mmCIF file of C-alpha atoms in Angstrom:
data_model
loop_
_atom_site.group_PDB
_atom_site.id
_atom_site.type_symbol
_atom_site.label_atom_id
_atom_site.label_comp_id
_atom_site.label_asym_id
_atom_site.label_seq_id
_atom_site.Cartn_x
_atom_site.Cartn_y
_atom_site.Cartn_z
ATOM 1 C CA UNK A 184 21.085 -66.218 -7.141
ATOM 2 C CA UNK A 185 22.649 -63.146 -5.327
ATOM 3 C CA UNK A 186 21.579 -59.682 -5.465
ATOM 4 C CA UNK A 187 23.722 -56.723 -4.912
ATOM 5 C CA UNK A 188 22.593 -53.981 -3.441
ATOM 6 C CA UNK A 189 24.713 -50.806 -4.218
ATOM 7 C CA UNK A 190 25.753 -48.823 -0.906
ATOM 8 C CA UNK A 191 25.071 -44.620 -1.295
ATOM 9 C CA UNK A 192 27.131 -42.853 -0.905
ATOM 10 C CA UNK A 193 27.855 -39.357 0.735
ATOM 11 C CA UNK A 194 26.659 -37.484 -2.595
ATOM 12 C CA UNK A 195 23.605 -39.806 -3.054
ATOM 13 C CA UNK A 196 22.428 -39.006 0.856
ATOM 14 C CA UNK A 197 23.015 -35.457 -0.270
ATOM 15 C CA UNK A 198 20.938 -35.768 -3.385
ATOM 16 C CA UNK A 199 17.880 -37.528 -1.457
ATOM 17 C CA UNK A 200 18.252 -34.777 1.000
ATOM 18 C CA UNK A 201 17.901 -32.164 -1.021
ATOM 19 C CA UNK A 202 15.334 -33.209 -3.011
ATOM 20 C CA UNK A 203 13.085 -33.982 0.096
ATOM 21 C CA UNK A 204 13.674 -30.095 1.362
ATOM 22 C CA UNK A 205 12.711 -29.197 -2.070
ATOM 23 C CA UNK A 206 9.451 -31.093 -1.851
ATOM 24 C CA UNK A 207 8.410 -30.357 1.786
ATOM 25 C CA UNK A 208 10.199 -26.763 1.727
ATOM 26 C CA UNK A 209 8.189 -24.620 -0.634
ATOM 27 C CA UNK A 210 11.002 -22.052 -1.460
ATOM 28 C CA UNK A 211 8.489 -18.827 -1.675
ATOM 29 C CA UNK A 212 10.651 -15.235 -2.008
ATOM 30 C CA UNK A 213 8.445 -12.627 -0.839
ATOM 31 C CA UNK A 214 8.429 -8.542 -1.079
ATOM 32 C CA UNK A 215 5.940 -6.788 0.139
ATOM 33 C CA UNK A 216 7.469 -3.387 -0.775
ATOM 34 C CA UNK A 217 7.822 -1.341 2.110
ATOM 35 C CA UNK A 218 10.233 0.972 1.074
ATOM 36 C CA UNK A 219 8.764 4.574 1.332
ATOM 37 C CA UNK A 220 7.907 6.378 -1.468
ATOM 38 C CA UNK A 221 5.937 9.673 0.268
ATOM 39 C CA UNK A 222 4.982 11.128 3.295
ATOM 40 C CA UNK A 223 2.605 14.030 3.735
ATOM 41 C CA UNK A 224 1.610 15.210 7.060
ATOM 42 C CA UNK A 225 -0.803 18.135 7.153
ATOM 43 C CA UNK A 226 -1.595 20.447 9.426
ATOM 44 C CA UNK A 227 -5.551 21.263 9.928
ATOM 45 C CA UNK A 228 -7.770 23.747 11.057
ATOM 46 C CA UNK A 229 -9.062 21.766 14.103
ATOM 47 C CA UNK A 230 -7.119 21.890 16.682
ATOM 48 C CA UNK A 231 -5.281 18.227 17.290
ATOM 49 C CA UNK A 232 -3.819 17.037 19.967
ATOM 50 C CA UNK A 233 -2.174 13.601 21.305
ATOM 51 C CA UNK A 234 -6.009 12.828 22.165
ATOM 52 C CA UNK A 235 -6.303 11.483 18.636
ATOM 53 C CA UNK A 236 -4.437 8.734 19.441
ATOM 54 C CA UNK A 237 -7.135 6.235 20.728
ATOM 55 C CA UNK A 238 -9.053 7.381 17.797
ATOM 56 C CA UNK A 239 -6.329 6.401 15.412
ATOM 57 C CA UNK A 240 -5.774 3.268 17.225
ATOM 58 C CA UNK A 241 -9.631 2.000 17.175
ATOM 59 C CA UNK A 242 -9.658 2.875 12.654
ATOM 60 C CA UNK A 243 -6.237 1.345 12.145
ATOM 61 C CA UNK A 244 -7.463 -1.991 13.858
ATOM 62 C CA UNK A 245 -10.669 -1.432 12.158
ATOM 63 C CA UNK A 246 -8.810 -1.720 8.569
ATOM 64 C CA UNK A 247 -6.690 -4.254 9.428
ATOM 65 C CA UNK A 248 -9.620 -7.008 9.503
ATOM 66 C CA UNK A 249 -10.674 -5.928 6.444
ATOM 67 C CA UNK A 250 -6.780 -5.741 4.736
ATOM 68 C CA UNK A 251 -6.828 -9.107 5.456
ATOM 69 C CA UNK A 252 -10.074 -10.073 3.833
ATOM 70 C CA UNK A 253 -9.990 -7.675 0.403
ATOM 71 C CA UNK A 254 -6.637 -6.103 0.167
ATOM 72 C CA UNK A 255 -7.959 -2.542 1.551
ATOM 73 C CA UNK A 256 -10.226 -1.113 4.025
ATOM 74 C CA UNK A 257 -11.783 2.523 4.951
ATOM 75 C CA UNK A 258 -13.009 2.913 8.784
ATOM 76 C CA UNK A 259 -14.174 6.502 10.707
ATOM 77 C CA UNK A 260 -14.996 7.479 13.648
ATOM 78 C CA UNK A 261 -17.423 10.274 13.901
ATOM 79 C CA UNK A 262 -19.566 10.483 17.261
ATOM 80 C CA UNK A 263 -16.079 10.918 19.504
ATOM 81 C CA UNK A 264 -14.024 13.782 19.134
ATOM 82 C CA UNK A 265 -11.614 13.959 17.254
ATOM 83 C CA UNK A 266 -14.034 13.181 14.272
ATOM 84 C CA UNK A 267 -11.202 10.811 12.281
ATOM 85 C CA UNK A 268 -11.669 8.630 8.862
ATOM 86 C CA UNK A 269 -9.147 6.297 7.694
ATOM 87 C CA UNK A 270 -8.354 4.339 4.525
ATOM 88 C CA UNK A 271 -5.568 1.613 3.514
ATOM 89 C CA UNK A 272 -4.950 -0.242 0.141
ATOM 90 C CA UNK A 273 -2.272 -2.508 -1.429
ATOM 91 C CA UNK A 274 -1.914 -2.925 -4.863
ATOM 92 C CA UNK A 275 -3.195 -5.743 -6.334
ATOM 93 C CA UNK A 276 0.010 -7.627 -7.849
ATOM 94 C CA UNK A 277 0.735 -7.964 -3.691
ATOM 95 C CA UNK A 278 -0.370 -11.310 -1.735
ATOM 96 C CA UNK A 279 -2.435 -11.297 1.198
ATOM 97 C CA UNK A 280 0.675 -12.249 3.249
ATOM 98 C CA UNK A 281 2.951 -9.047 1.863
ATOM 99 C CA UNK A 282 -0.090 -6.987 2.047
ATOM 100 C CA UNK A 283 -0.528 -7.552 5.752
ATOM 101 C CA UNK A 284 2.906 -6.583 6.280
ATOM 102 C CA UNK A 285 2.826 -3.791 3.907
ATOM 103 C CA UNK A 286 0.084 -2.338 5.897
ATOM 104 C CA UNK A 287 1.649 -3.118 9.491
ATOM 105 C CA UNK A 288 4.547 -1.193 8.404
ATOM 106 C CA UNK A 289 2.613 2.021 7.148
ATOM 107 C CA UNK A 290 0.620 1.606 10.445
ATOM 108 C CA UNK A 291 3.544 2.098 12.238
ATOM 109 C CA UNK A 292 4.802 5.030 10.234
ATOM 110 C CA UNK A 293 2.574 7.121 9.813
ATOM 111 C CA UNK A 294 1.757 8.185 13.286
ATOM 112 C CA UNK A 295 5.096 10.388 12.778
ATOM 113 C CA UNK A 296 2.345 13.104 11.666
ATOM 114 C CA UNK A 297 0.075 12.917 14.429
ATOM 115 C CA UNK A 298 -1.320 15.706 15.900
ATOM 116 C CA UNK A 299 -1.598 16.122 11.810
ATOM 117 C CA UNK A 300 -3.208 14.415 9.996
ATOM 118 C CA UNK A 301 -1.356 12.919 7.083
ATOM 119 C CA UNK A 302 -0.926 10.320 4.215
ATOM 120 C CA UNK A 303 1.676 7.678 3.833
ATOM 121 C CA UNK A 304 2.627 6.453 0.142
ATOM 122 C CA UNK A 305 4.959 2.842 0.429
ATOM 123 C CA UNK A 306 5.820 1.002 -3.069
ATOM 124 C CA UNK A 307 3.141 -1.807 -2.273
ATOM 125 C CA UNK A 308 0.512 0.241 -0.042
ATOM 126 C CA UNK A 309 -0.908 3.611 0.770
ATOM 127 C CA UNK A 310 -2.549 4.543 4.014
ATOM 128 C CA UNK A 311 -4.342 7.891 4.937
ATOM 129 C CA UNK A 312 -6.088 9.598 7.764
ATOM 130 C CA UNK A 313 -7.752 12.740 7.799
ATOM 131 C CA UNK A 314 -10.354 14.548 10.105
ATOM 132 C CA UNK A 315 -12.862 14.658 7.090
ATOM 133 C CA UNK A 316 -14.316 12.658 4.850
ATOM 134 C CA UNK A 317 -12.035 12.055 1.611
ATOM 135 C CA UNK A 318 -12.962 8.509 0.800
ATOM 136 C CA UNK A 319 -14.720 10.409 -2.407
ATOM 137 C CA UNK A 320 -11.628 11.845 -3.556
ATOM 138 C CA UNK A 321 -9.308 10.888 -6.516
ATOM 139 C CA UNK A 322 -7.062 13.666 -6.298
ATOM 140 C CA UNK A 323 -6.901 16.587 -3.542
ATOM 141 C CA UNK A 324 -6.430 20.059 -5.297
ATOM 142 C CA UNK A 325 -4.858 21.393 -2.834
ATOM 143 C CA UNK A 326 -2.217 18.651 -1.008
ATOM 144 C CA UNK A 327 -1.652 16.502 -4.446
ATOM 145 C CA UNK A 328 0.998 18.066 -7.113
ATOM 146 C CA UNK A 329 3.780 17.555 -9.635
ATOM 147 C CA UNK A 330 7.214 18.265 -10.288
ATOM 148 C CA UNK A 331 8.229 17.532 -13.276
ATOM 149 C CA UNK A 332 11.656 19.487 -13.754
ATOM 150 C CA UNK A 333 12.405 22.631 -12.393
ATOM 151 C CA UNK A 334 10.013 25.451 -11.098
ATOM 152 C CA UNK A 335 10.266 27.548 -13.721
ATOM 153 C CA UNK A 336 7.423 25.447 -15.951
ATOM 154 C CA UNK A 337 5.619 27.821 -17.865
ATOM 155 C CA UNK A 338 1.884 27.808 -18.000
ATOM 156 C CA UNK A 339 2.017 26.418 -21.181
ATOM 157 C CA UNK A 340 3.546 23.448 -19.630
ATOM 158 C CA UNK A 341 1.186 23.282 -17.187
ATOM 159 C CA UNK A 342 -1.569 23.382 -18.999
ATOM 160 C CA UNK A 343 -0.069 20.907 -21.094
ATOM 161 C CA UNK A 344 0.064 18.169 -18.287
ATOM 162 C CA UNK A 345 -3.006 19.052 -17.071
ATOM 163 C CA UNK A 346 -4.826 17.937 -20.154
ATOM 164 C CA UNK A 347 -2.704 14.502 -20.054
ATOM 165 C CA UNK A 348 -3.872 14.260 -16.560
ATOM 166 C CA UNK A 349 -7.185 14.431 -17.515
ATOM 167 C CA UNK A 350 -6.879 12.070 -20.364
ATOM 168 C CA UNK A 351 -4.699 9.919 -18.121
ATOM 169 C CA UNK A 352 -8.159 9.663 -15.756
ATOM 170 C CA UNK A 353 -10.309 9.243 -17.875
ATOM 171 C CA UNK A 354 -8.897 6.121 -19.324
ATOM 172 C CA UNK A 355 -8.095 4.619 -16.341
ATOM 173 C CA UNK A 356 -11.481 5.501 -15.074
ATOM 174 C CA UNK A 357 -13.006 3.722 -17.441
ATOM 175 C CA UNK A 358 -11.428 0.812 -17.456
ATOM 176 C CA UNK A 359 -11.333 0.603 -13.638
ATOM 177 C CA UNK A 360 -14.888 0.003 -13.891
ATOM 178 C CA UNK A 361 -14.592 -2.634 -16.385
ATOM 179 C CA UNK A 362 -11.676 -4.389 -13.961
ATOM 180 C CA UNK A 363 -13.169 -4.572 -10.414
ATOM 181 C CA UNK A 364 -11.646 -1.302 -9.373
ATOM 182 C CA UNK A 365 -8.032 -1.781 -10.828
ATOM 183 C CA UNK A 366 -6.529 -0.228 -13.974
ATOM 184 C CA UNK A 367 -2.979 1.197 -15.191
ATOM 185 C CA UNK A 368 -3.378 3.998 -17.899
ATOM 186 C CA UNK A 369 -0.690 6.489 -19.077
ATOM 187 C CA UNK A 370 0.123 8.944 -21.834
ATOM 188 C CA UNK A 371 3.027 9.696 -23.879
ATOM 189 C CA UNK A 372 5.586 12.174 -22.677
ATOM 190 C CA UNK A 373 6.626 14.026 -25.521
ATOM 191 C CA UNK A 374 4.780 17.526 -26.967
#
């Protein structure tokens, strides 16, 4: 009895190649959204200097180690001056991995504002630092706005959005506490 044994061929090593990088090789695309969305560096009454730099350096490592445990992380120093607090979050839909690097990226932008103190919005992350304690704040009256069109919107207008906003919040408040922290609301556009 004889047995033939068929001889591959260049397209058959190629195949069985392939097919092995495919199953060792985990082909994982990654985007961890680091294009800039906002930047907002504010000047304070206390006076800053370059001296704030240590500070900044001790609350950024600080939320790192817990960025890589829960996704976010709030750190402040407050017996050396300059009194400093900082906070950092991704959003959720990111993985640890593009998290990290969302955060190492806004870590190295943001100390454009310094002596300020200042806020730095990325498409996957948001970091802040401030010289008081904000970590109770949704919105900041005073540094937080719109524009929606030109500056001629009439109070009307304003008024107008203002009640969405608040319906907007309270929906999303709501439901945040219902979903571990997280929620999406909106409200329709139109009058």
């Amino acid at each position: 009895m004889q047995v033939l044994v068929p001889i591959p061929t260049t397209w058959d090593f190629l195949l069985i190649l392939s097919a092995s990088f495919l199953f060792f090789f985990s082909p994982a695309l990654s985007n961890p959204r680091i294009e800039e969305a906002g930047l907002q560096c504010v000047s304070t009454t206390a006076n800053l200097s370059l001296s704030m730099i240590p500070n900044f350096g001790t609350i950024m490592r600080s939320i790192q180690d817990q960025v890589t445990n829960q996704q976010w992380g709030s750190a402040s120093i407050t017996q050396l001056p300059p009194v400093l607090y900082g906070l950092a979050q991704c959003h959720r839909d990111l993985n640890q991995s593009d998290c990290l690097l969302c955060y190492a990226e806004s870590r190295t932008k943001l100390p454009r504002c310094i002596p300020r103190v200042g806020r730095l919005y990325l498409d996957g992350c948001f970091l802040r630092f401030d010289i008081y304690n904000f970590f109770n704040e949704s919105v900041d009256p005073k540094h937080d706005n719109f524009t929606c069109g030109s500056q001629a919107a009439t109070n009307s207008t304003a008024r107008l959005f203002g009640e969405r906003v608040g319906k907007v919040l309270a929906n999303v408040t709501g439901t945040a506490i219902a979903n571990k922290g997280y929620a999406v609301a909106g409200e329709d556009g139109t009058a």
